Amino acid sequence: MSGTSTVLTPPADATAPVRHPDAPAPGELLGSHYGQCFGCGGEQPHGLHLATRARDGVRVTAEFTVRPAHQGAPGLAHGGVLATALDETLGSLSWLLRVIAVTGRLETDYVLPVPVDTVLHLDAEVTAVAGRKIYCRATGRIGGPDGPVAVRAQALFVEVKVHHFIDNGRPEEIRAAMNDPDSVRRVRAFEVNP
């Protein structure tokens, strides 16, 4: 990547990422962490509806179909939507580490235009961990998982505690998520903040 910030370079004492023993199995569909999430939630009519799968190591893949509601220029995906797809995919890596993390920095390179109705194939991996900092990268390809790279990103995620969301989220959404009778959905609502 050209012009990558030094903030995204792991320090010399960073360690290789370790997949948590309770992480979803390779090939498992991760599903939405929160129904209202713009990236993965099924309750957002114009959301990305990203379908993310766990892979070997600390890696995930996802697919996102660019719809007319995701346009920037006529017939092409909006760059911010593409950055959101990368951010959402990178955020899903937290599920493999079994930590709660938020985006600290995201640098995106736009390589090729992405037309409406294109399926963007995303691949993300954690490259290093240093304390609460999680270093990762992702690519988005068109035409298939081995197609040409259209977008790519490097990111720094920071591990946080659940109170990050409880203390800062809008009270009515926090209450609704915490009062969900489904204990799995209640916990997953706060698992990641891609």
PDB file of C-alpha atoms in Angstrom:
ATOM      1  CA  MET A   1       0.000   0.000   0.000  1.00  0.00           C
ATOM      2  CA  SER A   2       1.323   3.412  -0.754  1.00  0.00           C
ATOM      3  CA  GLY A   3       1.428   6.073   1.915  1.00  0.00           C
ATOM      4  CA  THR A   4       0.460   3.767   4.756  1.00  0.00           C
ATOM      5  CA  SER A   5       0.606   5.482   8.134  1.00  0.00           C
ATOM      6  CA  THR A   6       3.248   4.364  10.601  1.00  0.00           C
ATOM      7  CA  VAL A   7       0.371   3.970  13.090  1.00  0.00           C
ATOM      8  CA  LEU A   8      -0.565   0.858  11.104  1.00  0.00           C
ATOM      9  CA  THR A   9       2.886  -0.705  11.412  1.00  0.00           C
ATOM     10  CA  PRO A  10       2.997  -3.170  14.306  1.00  0.00           C
ATOM     11  CA  PRO A  11       5.719  -2.447  16.891  1.00  0.00           C
ATOM     12  CA  ALA A  12       8.736  -4.729  17.128  1.00  0.00           C
ATOM     13  CA  ASP A  13       7.288  -6.489  20.188  1.00  0.00           C
ATOM     14  CA  ALA A  14       3.961  -7.328  18.506  1.00  0.00           C
ATOM     15  CA  THR A  15       2.984 -10.981  18.473  1.00  0.00           C
ATOM     16  CA  ALA A  16       1.354 -13.219  15.894  1.00  0.00           C
ATOM     17  CA  PRO A  17      -2.423 -13.444  16.336  1.00  0.00           C
ATOM     18  CA  VAL A  18      -3.812 -16.519  18.070  1.00  0.00           C
ATOM     19  CA  ARG A  19      -7.245 -17.846  17.175  1.00  0.00           C
ATOM     20  CA  HIS A  20      -9.345 -18.310  20.309  1.00  0.00           C
ATOM     21  CA  PRO A  21     -10.260 -21.963  21.023  1.00  0.00           C
ATOM     22  CA  ASP A  22     -13.967 -20.994  21.158  1.00  0.00           C
ATOM     23  CA  ALA A  23     -13.859 -19.090  17.841  1.00  0.00           C
ATOM     24  CA  PRO A  24     -16.333 -20.106  15.138  1.00  0.00           C
ATOM     25  CA  ALA A  25     -15.069 -23.040  13.078  1.00  0.00           C
ATOM     26  CA  PRO A  26     -13.540 -22.465   9.626  1.00  0.00           C
ATOM     27  CA  GLY A  27     -16.351 -22.231   7.077  1.00  0.00           C
ATOM     28  CA  GLU A  28     -18.952 -21.186   9.671  1.00  0.00           C
ATOM     29  CA  LEU A  29     -21.202 -18.271   8.733  1.00  0.00           C
ATOM     30  CA  LEU A  30     -20.775 -15.608  11.423  1.00  0.00           C
ATOM     31  CA  GLY A  31     -24.163 -13.984  10.988  1.00  0.00           C
ATOM     32  CA  SER A  32     -25.160 -10.545  12.185  1.00  0.00           C
ATOM     33  CA  HIS A  33     -23.956  -9.317  15.546  1.00  0.00           C
ATOM     34  CA  TYR A  34     -26.824  -6.792  15.694  1.00  0.00           C
ATOM     35  CA  GLY A  35     -29.910  -6.586  13.479  1.00  0.00           C
ATOM     36  CA  GLN A  36     -29.635  -2.796  13.085  1.00  0.00           C
ATOM     37  CA  CYS A  37     -25.945  -2.846  12.071  1.00  0.00           C
ATOM     38  CA  PHE A  38     -25.583  -1.110   8.690  1.00  0.00           C
ATOM     39  CA  GLY A  39     -22.850  -3.543   7.668  1.00  0.00           C
ATOM     40  CA  CYS A  40     -24.208  -6.954   8.646  1.00  0.00           C
ATOM     41  CA  GLY A  41     -27.693  -6.431  10.059  1.00  0.00           C
ATOM     42  CA  GLY A  42     -30.692  -7.848   8.287  1.00  0.00           C
ATOM     43  CA  GLU A  43     -33.028  -5.136   9.621  1.00  0.00           C
ATOM     44  CA  GLN A  44     -31.415  -2.342   7.574  1.00  0.00           C
ATOM     45  CA  PRO A  45     -33.246  -2.053   4.219  1.00  0.00           C
ATOM     46  CA  HIS A  46     -30.309  -0.310   2.513  1.00  0.00           C
ATOM     47  CA  GLY A  47     -27.565  -1.930   4.583  1.00  0.00           C
ATOM     48  CA  LEU A  48     -24.746  -4.009   3.153  1.00  0.00           C
ATOM     49  CA  HIS A  49     -26.100  -7.330   4.492  1.00  0.00           C
ATOM     50  CA  LEU A  50     -22.563  -8.663   4.534  1.00  0.00           C
ATOM     51  CA  ALA A  51     -22.294 -12.445   4.782  1.00  0.00           C
ATOM     52  CA  THR A  52     -19.029 -13.249   6.607  1.00  0.00           C
ATOM     53  CA  ARG A  53     -17.436 -16.667   7.133  1.00  0.00           C
ATOM     54  CA  ALA A  54     -14.672 -17.748   9.474  1.00  0.00           C
ATOM     55  CA  ARG A  55     -11.617 -19.204   7.749  1.00  0.00           C
ATOM     56  CA  ASP A  56      -8.429 -20.907   8.959  1.00  0.00           C
ATOM     57  CA  GLY A  57      -6.141 -18.949  11.251  1.00  0.00           C
ATOM     58  CA  VAL A  58      -7.366 -15.483  12.134  1.00  0.00           C
ATOM     59  CA  ARG A  59      -9.000 -14.803   8.774  1.00  0.00           C
ATOM     60  CA  VAL A  60     -12.513 -14.209   7.445  1.00  0.00           C
ATOM     61  CA  THR A  61     -14.074 -13.850   4.011  1.00  0.00           C
ATOM     62  CA  ALA A  62     -17.259 -12.034   3.092  1.00  0.00           C
ATOM     63  CA  GLU A  63     -19.407 -11.153   0.127  1.00  0.00           C
ATOM     64  CA  PHE A  64     -21.288  -7.942  -0.517  1.00  0.00           C
ATOM     65  CA  THR A  65     -23.474  -7.175  -3.527  1.00  0.00           C
ATOM     66  CA  VAL A  66     -23.428  -3.511  -4.564  1.00  0.00           C
ATOM     67  CA  ARG A  67     -27.048  -2.379  -4.966  1.00  0.00           C
ATOM     68  CA  PRO A  68     -28.403   0.812  -6.564  1.00  0.00           C
ATOM     69  CA  ALA A  69     -28.818   2.322  -3.062  1.00  0.00           C
ATOM     70  CA  HIS A  70     -25.007   2.051  -2.639  1.00  0.00           C
ATOM     71  CA  GLN A  71     -24.148   4.297  -5.612  1.00  0.00           C
ATOM     72  CA  GLY A  72     -21.837   7.280  -5.583  1.00  0.00           C
ATOM     73  CA  ALA A  73     -21.250   8.126  -9.223  1.00  0.00           C
ATOM     74  CA  PRO A  74     -23.932   6.828 -11.617  1.00  0.00           C
ATOM     75  CA  GLY A  75     -23.710   3.049 -11.777  1.00  0.00           C
ATOM     76  CA  LEU A  76     -20.715   2.800  -9.409  1.00  0.00           C
ATOM     77  CA  ALA A  77     -20.362   2.002  -5.716  1.00  0.00           C
ATOM     78  CA  HIS A  78     -19.813   4.946  -3.374  1.00  0.00           C
ATOM     79  CA  GLY A  79     -16.289   4.935  -1.933  1.00  0.00           C
ATOM     80  CA  GLY A  80     -17.617   5.318   1.591  1.00  0.00           C
ATOM     81  CA  VAL A  81     -19.779   2.237   1.159  1.00  0.00           C
ATOM     82  CA  LEU A  82     -16.734   0.270  -0.026  1.00  0.00           C
ATOM     83  CA  ALA A  83     -14.763   1.483   3.010  1.00  0.00           C
ATOM     84  CA  THR A  84     -17.686   0.394   5.205  1.00  0.00           C
ATOM     85  CA  ALA A  85     -17.632  -3.089   3.639  1.00  0.00           C
ATOM     86  CA  LEU A  86     -13.906  -3.359   4.382  1.00  0.00           C
ATOM     87  CA  ASP A  87     -14.384  -2.033   7.931  1.00  0.00           C
ATOM     88  CA  GLU A  88     -17.224  -4.466   8.608  1.00  0.00           C
ATOM     89  CA  THR A  89     -15.175  -7.400   7.352  1.00  0.00           C
ATOM     90  CA  LEU A  90     -12.144  -6.344   9.391  1.00  0.00           C
ATOM     91  CA  GLY A  91     -14.329  -5.883  12.466  1.00  0.00           C
ATOM     92  CA  SER A  92     -15.556  -9.468  12.126  1.00  0.00           C
ATOM     93  CA  LEU A  93     -12.028 -10.665  12.867  1.00  0.00           C
ATOM     94  CA  SER A  94     -12.694  -9.848  16.525  1.00  0.00           C
ATOM     95  CA  TRP A  95     -15.001 -12.869  16.655  1.00  0.00           C
ATOM     96  CA  LEU A  96     -12.019 -15.129  15.989  1.00  0.00           C
ATOM     97  CA  LEU A  97     -10.000 -13.519  18.790  1.00  0.00           C
ATOM     98  CA  ARG A  98     -13.085 -13.431  21.061  1.00  0.00           C
ATOM     99  CA  VAL A  99     -12.537  -9.800  22.024  1.00  0.00           C
ATOM    100  CA  ILE A 100     -14.627  -6.654  21.733  1.00  0.00           C
ATOM    101  CA  ALA A 101     -12.816  -4.171  19.503  1.00  0.00           C
ATOM    102  CA  VAL A 102     -13.492  -0.914  17.676  1.00  0.00           C
ATOM    103  CA  THR A 103     -11.867   0.660  14.661  1.00  0.00           C
ATOM    104  CA  GLY A 104      -9.012   2.959  15.661  1.00  0.00           C
ATOM    105  CA  ARG A 105      -7.767   3.720  12.161  1.00  0.00           C
ATOM    106  CA  LEU A 106      -8.686   2.559   8.661  1.00  0.00           C
ATOM    107  CA  GLU A 107      -6.714   3.397   5.536  1.00  0.00           C
ATOM    108  CA  THR A 108      -8.328   2.470   2.245  1.00  0.00           C
ATOM    109  CA  ASP A 109      -6.906   2.342  -1.274  1.00  0.00           C
ATOM    110  CA  TYR A 110      -9.356   2.449  -4.172  1.00  0.00           C
ATOM    111  CA  VAL A 111      -7.814   0.551  -7.080  1.00  0.00           C
ATOM    112  CA  LEU A 112     -10.695  -0.109  -9.515  1.00  0.00           C
ATOM    113  CA  PRO A 113     -14.248   1.199  -9.832  1.00  0.00           C
ATOM    114  CA  VAL A 114     -16.898  -1.224  -8.566  1.00  0.00           C
ATOM    115  CA  PRO A 115     -20.095  -1.250 -10.666  1.00  0.00           C
ATOM    116  CA  VAL A 116     -23.596  -1.620  -9.253  1.00  0.00           C
ATOM    117  CA  ASP A 117     -24.730  -5.296  -9.153  1.00  0.00           C
ATOM    118  CA  THR A 118     -21.125  -6.439  -8.661  1.00  0.00           C
ATOM    119  CA  VAL A 119     -20.393  -8.963  -5.927  1.00  0.00           C
ATOM    120  CA  LEU A 120     -17.383  -7.769  -3.948  1.00  0.00           C
ATOM    121  CA  HIS A 121     -15.364 -10.671  -2.508  1.00  0.00           C
ATOM    122  CA  LEU A 122     -13.654  -9.582   0.722  1.00  0.00           C
ATOM    123  CA  ASP A 123     -10.792 -11.294   2.537  1.00  0.00           C
ATOM    124  CA  ALA A 124      -9.430 -10.039   5.872  1.00  0.00           C
ATOM    125  CA  GLU A 125      -6.810 -11.230   8.333  1.00  0.00           C
ATOM    126  CA  VAL A 126      -5.194 -10.167  11.577  1.00  0.00           C
ATOM    127  CA  THR A 127      -1.458  -9.683  11.046  1.00  0.00           C
ATOM    128  CA  ALA A 128      -0.278  -8.838  14.582  1.00  0.00           C
ATOM    129  CA  VAL A 129      -1.396  -8.034  18.130  1.00  0.00           C
ATOM    130  CA  ALA A 130       0.284  -5.661  20.589  1.00  0.00           C
ATOM    131  CA  GLY A 131      -1.517  -5.278  23.906  1.00  0.00           C
ATOM    132  CA  ARG A 132      -4.989  -3.914  23.121  1.00  0.00           C
ATOM    133  CA  LYS A 133      -4.019  -3.108  19.516  1.00  0.00           C
ATOM    134  CA  ILE A 134      -5.030  -5.443  16.692  1.00  0.00           C
ATOM    135  CA  TYR A 135      -3.369  -4.915  13.290  1.00  0.00           C
ATOM    136  CA  CYS A 136      -5.164  -6.232  10.229  1.00  0.00           C
ATOM    137  CA  ARG A 137      -5.604  -5.928   6.465  1.00  0.00           C
ATOM    138  CA  ALA A 138      -8.256  -6.698   3.868  1.00  0.00           C
ATOM    139  CA  THR A 139      -8.823  -6.809   0.124  1.00  0.00           C
ATOM    140  CA  GLY A 140     -11.975  -6.576  -1.956  1.00  0.00           C
ATOM    141  CA  ARG A 141     -11.965  -8.298  -5.354  1.00  0.00           C
ATOM    142  CA  ILE A 142     -14.421  -8.227  -8.232  1.00  0.00           C
ATOM    143  CA  GLY A 143     -15.255 -11.159 -10.476  1.00  0.00           C
ATOM    144  CA  GLY A 144     -14.531 -13.780  -7.792  1.00  0.00           C
ATOM    145  CA  PRO A 145     -12.228 -14.470  -4.848  1.00  0.00           C
ATOM    146  CA  ASP A 146      -9.230 -14.535  -7.205  1.00  0.00           C
ATOM    147  CA  GLY A 147     -10.374 -11.588  -9.333  1.00  0.00           C
ATOM    148  CA  PRO A 148      -8.649  -8.229  -9.594  1.00  0.00           C
ATOM    149  CA  VAL A 149      -8.291  -6.168  -6.411  1.00  0.00           C
ATOM    150  CA  ALA A 150     -10.719  -3.248  -6.439  1.00  0.00           C
ATOM    151  CA  VAL A 151     -10.168  -1.983  -2.868  1.00  0.00           C
ATOM    152  CA  ARG A 152      -7.794  -2.784  -0.034  1.00  0.00           C
ATOM    153  CA  ALA A 153      -7.285  -1.553   3.484  1.00  0.00           C
ATOM    154  CA  GLN A 154      -5.065  -1.707   6.508  1.00  0.00           C
ATOM    155  CA  ALA A 155      -6.525  -1.090   9.925  1.00  0.00           C
ATOM    156  CA  LEU A 156      -5.839  -0.799  13.601  1.00  0.00           C
ATOM    157  CA  PHE A 157      -8.546  -2.029  15.963  1.00  0.00           C
ATOM    158  CA  VAL A 158      -8.461  -1.396  19.699  1.00  0.00           C
ATOM    159  CA  GLU A 159      -9.860  -3.800  22.277  1.00  0.00           C
ATOM    160  CA  VAL A 160     -12.507  -2.217  24.531  1.00  0.00           C
ATOM    161  CA  LYS A 161     -14.860  -3.361  27.275  1.00  0.00           C
ATOM    162  CA  VAL A 162     -18.642  -3.591  26.840  1.00  0.00           C
ATOM    163  CA  HIS A 163     -19.093  -0.342  28.794  1.00  0.00           C
ATOM    164  CA  HIS A 164     -17.666   1.503  25.776  1.00  0.00           C
ATOM    165  CA  PHE A 165     -21.046   0.855  24.113  1.00  0.00           C
ATOM    166  CA  ILE A 166     -23.264   1.042  27.188  1.00  0.00           C
ATOM    167  CA  ASP A 167     -21.828   4.400  28.269  1.00  0.00           C
ATOM    168  CA  ASN A 168     -21.812   5.966  24.794  1.00  0.00           C
ATOM    169  CA  GLY A 169     -24.701   4.421  22.849  1.00  0.00           C
ATOM    170  CA  ARG A 170     -28.165   5.887  22.543  1.00  0.00           C
ATOM    171  CA  PRO A 171     -30.036   4.741  25.678  1.00  0.00           C
ATOM    172  CA  GLU A 172     -33.121   3.369  23.898  1.00  0.00           C
ATOM    173  CA  GLU A 173     -31.047   1.071  21.631  1.00  0.00           C
ATOM    174  CA  ILE A 174     -28.847  -0.036  24.536  1.00  0.00           C
ATOM    175  CA  ARG A 175     -31.947  -0.858  26.639  1.00  0.00           C
ATOM    176  CA  ALA A 176     -33.558  -2.739  23.734  1.00  0.00           C
ATOM    177  CA  ALA A 177     -30.413  -4.803  23.113  1.00  0.00           C
ATOM    178  CA  MET A 178     -29.926  -5.535  26.817  1.00  0.00           C
ATOM    179  CA  ASN A 179     -33.601  -6.501  27.272  1.00  0.00           C
ATOM    180  CA  ASP A 180     -33.645  -8.920  24.340  1.00  0.00           C
ATOM    181  CA  PRO A 181     -35.012 -12.212  25.727  1.00  0.00           C
ATOM    182  CA  ASP A 182     -32.679 -14.150  23.422  1.00  0.00           C
ATOM    183  CA  SER A 183     -29.477 -14.389  25.498  1.00  0.00           C
ATOM    184  CA  VAL A 184     -27.310 -15.177  22.455  1.00  0.00           C
ATOM    185  CA  ARG A 185     -28.520 -12.098  20.545  1.00  0.00           C
ATOM    186  CA  ARG A 186     -28.166  -9.987  23.695  1.00  0.00           C
ATOM    187  CA  VAL A 187     -24.482 -10.914  24.076  1.00  0.00           C
ATOM    188  CA  ARG A 188     -23.701 -10.711  20.354  1.00  0.00           C
ATOM    189  CA  ALA A 189     -25.082  -7.170  20.072  1.00  0.00           C
ATOM    190  CA  PHE A 190     -21.992  -5.989  21.928  1.00  0.00           C
ATOM    191  CA  GLU A 191     -19.417  -8.441  20.543  1.00  0.00           C
ATOM    192  CA  VAL A 192     -17.996  -6.200  17.845  1.00  0.00           C
ATOM    193  CA  ASN A 193     -18.263  -2.677  16.553  1.00  0.00           C
ATOM    194  CA  PRO A 194     -16.906  -2.961  13.038  1.00  0.00           C
TER     195      PRO A 194
END
